[in-house]
XYZ file of C-alpha atoms in Angstrom:
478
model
C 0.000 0.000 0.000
C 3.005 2.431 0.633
C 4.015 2.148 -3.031
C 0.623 3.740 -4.070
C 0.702 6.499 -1.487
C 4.612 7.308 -3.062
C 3.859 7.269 -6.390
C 0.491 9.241 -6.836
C 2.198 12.337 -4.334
C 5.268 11.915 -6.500
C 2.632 12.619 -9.526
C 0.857 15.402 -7.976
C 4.807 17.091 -7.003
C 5.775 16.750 -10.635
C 2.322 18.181 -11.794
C 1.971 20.950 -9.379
C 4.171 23.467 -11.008
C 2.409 26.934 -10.049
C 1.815 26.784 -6.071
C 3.841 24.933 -3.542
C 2.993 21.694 -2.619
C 0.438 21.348 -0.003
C -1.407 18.375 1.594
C -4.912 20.869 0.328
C -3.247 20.479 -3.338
C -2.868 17.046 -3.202
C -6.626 16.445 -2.060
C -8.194 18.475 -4.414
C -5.697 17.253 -7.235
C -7.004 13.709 -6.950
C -10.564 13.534 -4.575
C -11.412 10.248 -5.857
C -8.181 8.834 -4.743
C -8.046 11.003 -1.676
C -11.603 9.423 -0.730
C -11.083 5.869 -1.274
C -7.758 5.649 0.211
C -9.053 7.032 3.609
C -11.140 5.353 6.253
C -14.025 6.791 8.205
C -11.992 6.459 11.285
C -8.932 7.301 9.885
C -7.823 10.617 11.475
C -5.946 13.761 9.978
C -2.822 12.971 11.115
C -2.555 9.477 9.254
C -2.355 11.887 5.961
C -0.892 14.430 7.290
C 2.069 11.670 7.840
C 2.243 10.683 4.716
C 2.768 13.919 3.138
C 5.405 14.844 5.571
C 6.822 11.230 4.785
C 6.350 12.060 0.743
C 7.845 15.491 0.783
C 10.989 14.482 2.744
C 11.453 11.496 0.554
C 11.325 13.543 -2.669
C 13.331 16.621 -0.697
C 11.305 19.370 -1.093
C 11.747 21.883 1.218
C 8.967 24.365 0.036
C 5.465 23.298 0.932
C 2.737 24.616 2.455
C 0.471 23.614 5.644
C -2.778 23.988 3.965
C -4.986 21.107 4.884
C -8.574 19.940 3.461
C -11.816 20.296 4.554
C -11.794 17.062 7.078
C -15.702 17.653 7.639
C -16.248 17.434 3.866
C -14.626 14.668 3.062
C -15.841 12.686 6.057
C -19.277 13.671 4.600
C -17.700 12.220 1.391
C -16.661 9.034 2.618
C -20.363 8.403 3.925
C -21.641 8.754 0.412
C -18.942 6.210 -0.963
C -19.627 3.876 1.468
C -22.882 3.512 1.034
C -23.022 3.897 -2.707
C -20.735 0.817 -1.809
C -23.275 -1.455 -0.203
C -25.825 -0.405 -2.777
C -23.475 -2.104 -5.937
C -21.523 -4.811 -7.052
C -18.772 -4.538 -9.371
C -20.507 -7.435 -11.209
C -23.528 -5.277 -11.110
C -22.180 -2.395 -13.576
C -25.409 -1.003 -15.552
C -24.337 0.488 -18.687
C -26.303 4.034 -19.291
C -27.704 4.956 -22.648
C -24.982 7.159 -23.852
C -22.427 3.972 -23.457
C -24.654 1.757 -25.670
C -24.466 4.615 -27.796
C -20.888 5.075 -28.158
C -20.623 1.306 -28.076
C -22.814 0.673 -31.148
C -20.700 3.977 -32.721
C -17.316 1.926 -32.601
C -18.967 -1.471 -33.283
C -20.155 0.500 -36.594
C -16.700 1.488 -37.459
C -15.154 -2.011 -37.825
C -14.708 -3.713 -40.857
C -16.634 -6.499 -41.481
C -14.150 -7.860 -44.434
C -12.076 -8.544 -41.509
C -14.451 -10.919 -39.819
C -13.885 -13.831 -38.513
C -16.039 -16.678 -40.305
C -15.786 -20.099 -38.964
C -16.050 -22.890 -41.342
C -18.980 -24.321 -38.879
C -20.982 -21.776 -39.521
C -21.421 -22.396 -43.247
C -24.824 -23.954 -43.816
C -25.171 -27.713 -44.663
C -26.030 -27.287 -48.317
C -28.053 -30.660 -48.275
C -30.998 -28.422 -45.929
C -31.281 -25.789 -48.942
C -29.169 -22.998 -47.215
C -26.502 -22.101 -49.583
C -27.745 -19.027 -50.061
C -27.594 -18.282 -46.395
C -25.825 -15.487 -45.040
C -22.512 -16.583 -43.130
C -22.801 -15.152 -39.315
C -19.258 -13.917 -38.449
C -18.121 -14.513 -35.038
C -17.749 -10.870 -34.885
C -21.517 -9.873 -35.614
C -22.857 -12.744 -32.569
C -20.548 -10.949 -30.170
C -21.406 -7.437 -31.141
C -25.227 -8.488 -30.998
C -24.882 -9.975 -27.339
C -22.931 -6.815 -26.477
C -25.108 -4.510 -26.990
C -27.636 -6.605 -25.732
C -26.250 -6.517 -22.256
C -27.634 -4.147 -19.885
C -24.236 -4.815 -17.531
C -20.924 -4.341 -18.040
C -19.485 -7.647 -20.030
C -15.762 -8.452 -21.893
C -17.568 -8.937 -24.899
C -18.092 -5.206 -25.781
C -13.991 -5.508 -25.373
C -14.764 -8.201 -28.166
C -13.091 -10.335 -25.598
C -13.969 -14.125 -26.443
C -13.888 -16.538 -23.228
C -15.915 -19.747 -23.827
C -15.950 -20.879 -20.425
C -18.489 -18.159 -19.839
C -22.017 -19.878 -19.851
C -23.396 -17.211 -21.619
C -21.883 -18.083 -24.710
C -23.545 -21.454 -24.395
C -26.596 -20.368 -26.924
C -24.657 -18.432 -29.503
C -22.339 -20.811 -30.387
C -22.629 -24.559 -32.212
C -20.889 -27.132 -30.359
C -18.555 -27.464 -33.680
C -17.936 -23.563 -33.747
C -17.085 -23.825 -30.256
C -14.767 -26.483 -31.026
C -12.934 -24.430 -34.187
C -12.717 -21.418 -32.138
C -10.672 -23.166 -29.293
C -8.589 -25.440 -31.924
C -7.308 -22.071 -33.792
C -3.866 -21.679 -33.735
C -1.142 -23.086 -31.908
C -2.448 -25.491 -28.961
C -3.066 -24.638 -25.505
C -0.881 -27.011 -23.780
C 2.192 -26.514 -25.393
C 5.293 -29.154 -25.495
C 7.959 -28.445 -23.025
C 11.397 -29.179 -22.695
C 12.529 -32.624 -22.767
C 14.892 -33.076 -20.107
C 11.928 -31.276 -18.088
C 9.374 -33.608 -19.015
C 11.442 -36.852 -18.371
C 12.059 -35.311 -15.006
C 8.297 -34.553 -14.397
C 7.385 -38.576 -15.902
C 9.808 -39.926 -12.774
C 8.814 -37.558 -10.183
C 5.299 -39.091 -10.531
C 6.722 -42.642 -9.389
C 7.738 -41.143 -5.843
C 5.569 -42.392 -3.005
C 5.656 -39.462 -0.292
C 7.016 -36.146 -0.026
C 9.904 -37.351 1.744
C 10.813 -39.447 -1.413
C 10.132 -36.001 -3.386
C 12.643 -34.376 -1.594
C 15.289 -37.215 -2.117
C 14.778 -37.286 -5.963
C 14.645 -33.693 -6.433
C 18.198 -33.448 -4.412
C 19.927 -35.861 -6.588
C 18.722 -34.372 -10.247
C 21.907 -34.337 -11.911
C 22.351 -30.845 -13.154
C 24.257 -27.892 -14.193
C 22.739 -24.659 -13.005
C 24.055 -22.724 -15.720
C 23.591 -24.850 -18.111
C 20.378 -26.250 -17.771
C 18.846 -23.488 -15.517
C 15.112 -25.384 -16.075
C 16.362 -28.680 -14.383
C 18.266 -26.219 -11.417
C 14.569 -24.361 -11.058
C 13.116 -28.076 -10.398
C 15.671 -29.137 -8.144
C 14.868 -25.892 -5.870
C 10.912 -26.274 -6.702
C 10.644 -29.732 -5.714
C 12.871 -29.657 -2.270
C 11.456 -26.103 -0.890
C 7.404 -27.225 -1.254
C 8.355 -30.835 -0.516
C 9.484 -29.695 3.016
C 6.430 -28.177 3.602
C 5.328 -31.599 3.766
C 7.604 -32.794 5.988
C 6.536 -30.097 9.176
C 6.030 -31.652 11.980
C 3.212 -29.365 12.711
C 0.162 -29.838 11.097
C 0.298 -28.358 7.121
C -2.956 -26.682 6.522
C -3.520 -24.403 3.161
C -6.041 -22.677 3.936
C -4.371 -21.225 6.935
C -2.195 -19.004 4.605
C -2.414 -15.306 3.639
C -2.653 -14.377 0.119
C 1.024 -13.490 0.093
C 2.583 -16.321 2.343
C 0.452 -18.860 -0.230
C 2.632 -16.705 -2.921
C 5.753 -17.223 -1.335
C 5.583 -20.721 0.231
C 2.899 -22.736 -2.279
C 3.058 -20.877 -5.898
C 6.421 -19.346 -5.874
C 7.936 -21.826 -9.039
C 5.143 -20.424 -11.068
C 7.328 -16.740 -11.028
C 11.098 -18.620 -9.951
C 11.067 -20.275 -13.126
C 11.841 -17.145 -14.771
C 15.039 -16.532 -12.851
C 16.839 -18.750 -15.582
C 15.642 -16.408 -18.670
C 17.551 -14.096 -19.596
C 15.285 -11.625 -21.054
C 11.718 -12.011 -18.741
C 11.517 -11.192 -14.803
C 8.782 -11.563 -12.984
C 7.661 -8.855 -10.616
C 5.571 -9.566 -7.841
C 4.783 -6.240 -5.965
C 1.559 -5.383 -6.817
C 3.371 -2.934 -10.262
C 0.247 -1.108 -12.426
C -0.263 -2.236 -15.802
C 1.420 0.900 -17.863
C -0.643 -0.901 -20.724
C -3.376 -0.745 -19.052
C -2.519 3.492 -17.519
C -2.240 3.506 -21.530
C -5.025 2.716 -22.699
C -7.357 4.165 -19.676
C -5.451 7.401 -20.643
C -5.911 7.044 -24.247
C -8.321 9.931 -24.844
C -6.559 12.255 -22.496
C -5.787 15.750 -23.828
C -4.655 18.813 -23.553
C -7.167 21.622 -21.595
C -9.704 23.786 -23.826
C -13.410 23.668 -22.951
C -12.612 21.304 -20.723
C -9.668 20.742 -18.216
C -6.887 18.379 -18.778
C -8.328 14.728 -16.929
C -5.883 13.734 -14.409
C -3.773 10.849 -15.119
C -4.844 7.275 -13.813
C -3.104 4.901 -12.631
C -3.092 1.286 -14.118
C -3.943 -1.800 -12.897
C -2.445 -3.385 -10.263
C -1.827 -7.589 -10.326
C -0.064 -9.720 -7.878
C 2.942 -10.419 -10.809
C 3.327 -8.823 -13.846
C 5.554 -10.672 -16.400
C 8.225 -7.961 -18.248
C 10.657 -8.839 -21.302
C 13.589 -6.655 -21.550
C 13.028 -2.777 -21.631
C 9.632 -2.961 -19.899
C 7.343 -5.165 -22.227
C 4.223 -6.510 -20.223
C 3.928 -10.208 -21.553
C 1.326 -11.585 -18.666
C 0.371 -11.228 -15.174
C -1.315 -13.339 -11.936
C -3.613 -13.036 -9.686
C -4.395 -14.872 -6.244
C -6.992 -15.133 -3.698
C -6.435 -16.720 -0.460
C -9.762 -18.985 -0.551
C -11.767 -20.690 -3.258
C -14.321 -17.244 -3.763
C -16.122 -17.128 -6.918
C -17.391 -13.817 -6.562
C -13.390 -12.364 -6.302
C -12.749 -15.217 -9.286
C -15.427 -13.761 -11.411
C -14.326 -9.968 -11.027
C -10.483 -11.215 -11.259
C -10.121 -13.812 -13.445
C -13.226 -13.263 -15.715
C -13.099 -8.961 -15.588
C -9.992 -7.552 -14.338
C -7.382 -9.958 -15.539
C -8.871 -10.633 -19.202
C -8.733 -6.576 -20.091
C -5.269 -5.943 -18.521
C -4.192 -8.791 -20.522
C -5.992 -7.295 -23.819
C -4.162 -3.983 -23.064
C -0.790 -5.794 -23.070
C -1.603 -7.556 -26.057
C -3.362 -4.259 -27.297
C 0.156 -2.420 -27.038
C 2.775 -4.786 -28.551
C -0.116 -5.579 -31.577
C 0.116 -1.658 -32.246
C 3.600 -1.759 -32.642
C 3.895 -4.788 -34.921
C 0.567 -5.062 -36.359
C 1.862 -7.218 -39.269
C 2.194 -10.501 -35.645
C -1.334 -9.531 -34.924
C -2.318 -13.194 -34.553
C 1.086 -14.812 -33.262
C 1.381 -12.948 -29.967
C 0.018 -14.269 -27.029
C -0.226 -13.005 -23.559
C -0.247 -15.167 -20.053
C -2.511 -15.124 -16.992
C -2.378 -17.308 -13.861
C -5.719 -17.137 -11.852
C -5.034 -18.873 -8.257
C -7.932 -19.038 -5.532
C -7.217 -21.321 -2.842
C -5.539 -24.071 -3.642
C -6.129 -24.552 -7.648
C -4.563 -23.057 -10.492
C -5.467 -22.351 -13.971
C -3.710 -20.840 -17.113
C -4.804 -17.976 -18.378
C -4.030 -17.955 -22.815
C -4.558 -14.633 -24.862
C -4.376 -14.197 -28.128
C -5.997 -13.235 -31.798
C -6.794 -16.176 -33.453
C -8.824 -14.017 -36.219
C -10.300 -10.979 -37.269
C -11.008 -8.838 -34.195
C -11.779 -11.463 -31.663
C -9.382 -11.332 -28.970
C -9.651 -15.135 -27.693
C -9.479 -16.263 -23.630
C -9.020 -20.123 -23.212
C -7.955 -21.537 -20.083
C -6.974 -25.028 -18.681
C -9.221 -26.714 -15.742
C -8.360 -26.045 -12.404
C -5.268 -27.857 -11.471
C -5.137 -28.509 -7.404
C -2.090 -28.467 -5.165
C -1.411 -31.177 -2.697
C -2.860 -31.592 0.075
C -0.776 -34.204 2.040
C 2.565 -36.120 1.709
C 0.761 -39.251 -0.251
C -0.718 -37.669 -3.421
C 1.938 -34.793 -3.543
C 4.297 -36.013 -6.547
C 1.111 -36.453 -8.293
C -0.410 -33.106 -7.802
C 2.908 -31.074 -8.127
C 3.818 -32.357 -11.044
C 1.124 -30.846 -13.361
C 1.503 -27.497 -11.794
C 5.032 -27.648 -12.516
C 4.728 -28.745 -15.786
C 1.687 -26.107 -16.301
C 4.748 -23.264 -15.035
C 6.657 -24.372 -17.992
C 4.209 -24.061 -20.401
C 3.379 -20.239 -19.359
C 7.472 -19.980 -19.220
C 7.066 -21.271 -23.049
C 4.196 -18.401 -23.946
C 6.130 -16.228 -22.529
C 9.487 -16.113 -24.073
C 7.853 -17.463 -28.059
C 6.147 -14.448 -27.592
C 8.927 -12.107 -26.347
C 11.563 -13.896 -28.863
C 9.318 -12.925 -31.832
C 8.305 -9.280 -30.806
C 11.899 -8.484 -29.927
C 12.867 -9.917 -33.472
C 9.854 -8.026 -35.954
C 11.055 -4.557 -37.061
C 8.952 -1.819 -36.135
C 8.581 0.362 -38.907
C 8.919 4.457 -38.791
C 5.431 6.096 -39.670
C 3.152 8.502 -39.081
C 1.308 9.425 -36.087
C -2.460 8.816 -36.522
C -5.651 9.764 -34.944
C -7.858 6.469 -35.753
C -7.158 4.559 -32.067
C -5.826 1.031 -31.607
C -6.376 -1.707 -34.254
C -8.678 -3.468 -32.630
C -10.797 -0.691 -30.483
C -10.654 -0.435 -26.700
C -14.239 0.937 -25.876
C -14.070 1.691 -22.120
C -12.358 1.330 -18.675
C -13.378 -1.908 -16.774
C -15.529 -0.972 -13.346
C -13.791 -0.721 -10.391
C -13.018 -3.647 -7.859
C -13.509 -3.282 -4.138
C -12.140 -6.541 -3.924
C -8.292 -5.980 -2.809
C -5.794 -7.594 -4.456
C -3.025 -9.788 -2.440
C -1.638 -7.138 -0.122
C 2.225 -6.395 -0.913
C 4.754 -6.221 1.905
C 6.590 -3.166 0.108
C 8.038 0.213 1.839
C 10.033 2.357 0.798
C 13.449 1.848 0.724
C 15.540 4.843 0.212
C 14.182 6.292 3.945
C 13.049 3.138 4.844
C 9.225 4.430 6.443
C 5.903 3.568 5.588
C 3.017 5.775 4.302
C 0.712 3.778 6.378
C-alpha cells in the first residue's frame, strides 16, 4: 500500500508546477483517490504523515500547511460507502450514452475482416446455400449490446468458459474457435518432461525431496532442471513439518511465497523475462485508460490514472508486459469472477493491445499469459488473436495443489509442468516481438487496431496485499 501512497504524491509534485505543494493540493488534485484511500476512522494525522513522509522522501523543502476540509470529506466518505453497499462490481449497468458510443465503434469495424468459422457455413443438403454466413464478430457485437451490464464482450473479448456463450455458439464452432492456432498445452522441454514422468513414481514427499536433491544438473547450463531441483525440495518440506500443514491457513502473500512461488522462480533462468511480484500497475493498461486524455480547452486536462495493479506482472527486456497473476487466499467465486473473468482478461488485452500496435503485421502470433489462483487450484490464463477482431481467452481446468505427503508427486507435477508451459508463452512471444522490425510512420488519430471501448468498473475486492516500503528512507506511508 506504501508504493501507491509514493507514487500518486510523487505525480501530484511533478504536476503541481504553479503553487507549492500542499497536503490541500494534493486532495483536491485527486478527490477520488483522496476518498477511497481514507477510512471513516482514519484521522488527519494518518495523511498528514504521509505527506510529511512524501515530501521528505522527494526533498522538497517548500510546501505549504494547507490542509482539506476534514468535515467534507468525512461527509464524502459516507456517500462512498454507502453507494458501496448499494453495488456490485458485477452489477455495472451500462447508461444509454455507453450503448451509444458502443454501437458507434462497433459501426466502425470492418466487417471484411471478420472472422467466419467454417462451422458456420450452412449444410447445403438443408437448402441454405444461399444463407448469409454469421461472423463470429456480428454474434458478439449483438450480445454486447444486448447486455444491460458491463461484459468483456463489448472488449470483443472471447472466453468460452463463460455460460453465456452457451446459446450463440454450435458445439462445432465452439470447437474451431478453441482449436485455432497453436495449442493450448504446449510441449515443453525434454529433459523437463522426463524429469516430471519420474517424479510421478515417488511415493511421499519425503521421497520427493530425495529425488529432487539428486537431479543431476548444471545450473548454468540447464537453468530449467536447477529451477526443479529448488521447486521440488522447498514445497516438498512443507510436507515434511512436523506441525500440522494446513492451506487454507495461509495469507494471500505467504500462499505466494511458500505454495506458488515456481510459477514466477522459473523465470530466474531467462535471460530476457523477470517476474515482478509487488503489486506494479499495468502501464498498458494506464495507456489505454489514458488514451483519450488531452490537452485543456473547454474542458480541463483529466488527471492521469493509474493502471492496474496484479499480484505479478511478467516484463521482457526494456519494460514489455507479456502476462500477469492473480491470487486469492480462498476458493471465492465472486473475487474469481471480477479477477479472473473482468480484471485480468482486459489488462491482458491492453498488453496484447500495445505490442499488436507496434507490430501489427504478428497480430495473430502474440500471445499473452494469466495465472488465476484461488485457494488451492490453479489455472492458465491464454490470450491471443486467433482471427479478425476477436481477442480469444481459453484456459486449462483447475489444477489442485497437494494436500498431504501421499498424493503430492502427483499433484505437483502438473503445476510444474503447467509453469513451464506459461514460461514457453512467454518467451515465443517475447523472442518474436523483440525480433519483428517496427517500422517508422506517421502518427495517426484512428485509435488502436482493434478498439478499446471503455475502462473496466472498479473492484472493491483488494488484491493480495504487498509487503513493500520504501526503501531509500526506509518508512511507511501507512
Amino acid at each position: 500500500m506504501a508504493e501507491i501512497f509514493r507514487e500518486k504524491f510523487v505525480e501530484y509534485f511533478e504536476n503541481e508546477k504553479v503553487e507549492a505543494p500542499s497536503l490541500l493540493g494534493f486532495y483536491l488534485y485527486d478527490k477520488e483517490f483522496f476518498i477511497k484511500h481514507t477510512s471513516k476512522n482514519e484521522s488527519k494525522a494518518t495523511w498528514n504523515k504521509r505527506f510529511q513522509i512524501a515530501v521528505t522522501n522527494e526533498n522538497i523543502k517548500d510546501y505549504g500547511d494547507e490542509e482539506p476540509d476534514w468535515e467534507e470529506i468525512e461527509k464524502k466518505i459516507c456517500t462512498v460507502n454507502k453507494s458501496k453497499t448499494n453495488s456490485s462490481p458485477l452489477k455495472t449497468k451500462l447508461t444509454t450514452q455507453q450503448k451509444a458510443e458502443l454501437e458507434d465503434c462497433f459501426n466502425k469495424l470492418d466487417d471484411k475482416k471478420f472472422w467466419y468459422l467454417k462451422a458456420s457455413i450452412p449444410n447445403s443438403n438443408k437448402n441454405q446455400t444461399t444463407a448469409k454466413v454469421i461472423s463470429v464478430e456480428e454474434r458478439m457485437i449483438k450480445f454486447a449490446l444486448s447486455c444491460n451490464y458491463y461484459h468483456p464482450s463489448q472488449q470483443l473479448i472471447l472466453d468460452l468458459t463463460d455460460p453465456n456463450w452457451d446459446n450463440i455458439f454450435t458445439d462445432a464452432e465452439r470447437k474451431e474457435i478453441e482449436d485455432a492456432g497453436c495449442a493450448l498445452l504446449r510441449p515443453i522441454d525434454e529433459s523437463l518432461a522426463q524429469q516430471l514422468h519420474d517424479l510421478k513414481k515417488m511415493k511421499t514427499a519425503k521421497d520427493v525431496y530425495t529425488f529432487a536433491r539428486n537431479i543431476d544438473h548444471d545450473p548454468e547450463d540447464q537453468p530449467l532442471l536447477a529451477w526443479l531441483s529448488w521447486s521440488l525440495q522447498t514445497t516438498s518440506l512443507l510436507y515434511l513439518k512436523k506441525n500440522k500443514f494446513n492451506i487454507q491457513e495461509y495469507l494471500e502473500s505467504d500462499k505466494m511465497y511458500y505454495l506458488w512461488v515456481f510459477l514466477n522462480k522459473i523465470f530466474d533462468g531467462s535471460e530476457d523475462i523477470v517476474a515482478l511480484g509487488k503489486e506494479k500497475p499495468s502501464t498498458a493498461n494506464a495507456a489505454a485508460t489514458n488514451r483519450k486524455r488531452k490537452l485543456s480547452a473547454v474542458e480541463p486536462t483529466e488527471n492521469l490514472k493509474m493502471g492496474r495493479r496484479t499480484d505479478t506482472t511478467y516484463i521482457g527486456g526494456d519494460g514489455v508486459e507479456l502476462g500477469c497473476l492473480e491470487i486469492g487466499k480462498t476458493n471465492n467465486q465472486t473475487k474469481e469472477l471480477m479477477d479472473g473473468s473482468i480484471k485480468m482478461p482486459v489488462v491482458m488485452r491492453d498488453m496484447l493491445m500495445k505490442l499488436v500496435e507496434e507490430t501489427p503485421s504478428l497480430v495473430n502470433k502474440l500471445h499473452i499469459l494469466g495465472y488465476m489462483i484461488m485457494g488451492n487450484k490453479v489455472s492458465l490464463l491464454d490470450m491471443d488473436i486467433p482471427d479478425g477482431y476477436v481477442t480469444r481467452i481459453r484456459r486449462t481446468k483447475p489444477a489442485t495443489y497437494p494436500h498431504g505427503s501421499k498424493n503430492f508427486a502427483v499433484r505437483i507435477a502438473p503445476l510444474l509442468q503447467l509453469a513451464a508451459i506459461g514460461k514457453k508463452i512467454v518467451e515465443d512471444t517475447f523472442e518474436i516481438y523483440s525480433e519483428q522490425e517496427i517500422s517508422l510512420s506517421e502518427a495517426e488519430a484512428e485509435g488502436p487496431v482493434i478498439p478499446r471501448l471503455y475502462s473496466i468498473p472498479s473492484s472493491s475486492a483488494s488484491s493480495a496485499s504487498s509487503a513493500s516500503s520504501n526503501k531509500r528512507q526506509n518508512t511507511s506511508y501507512n
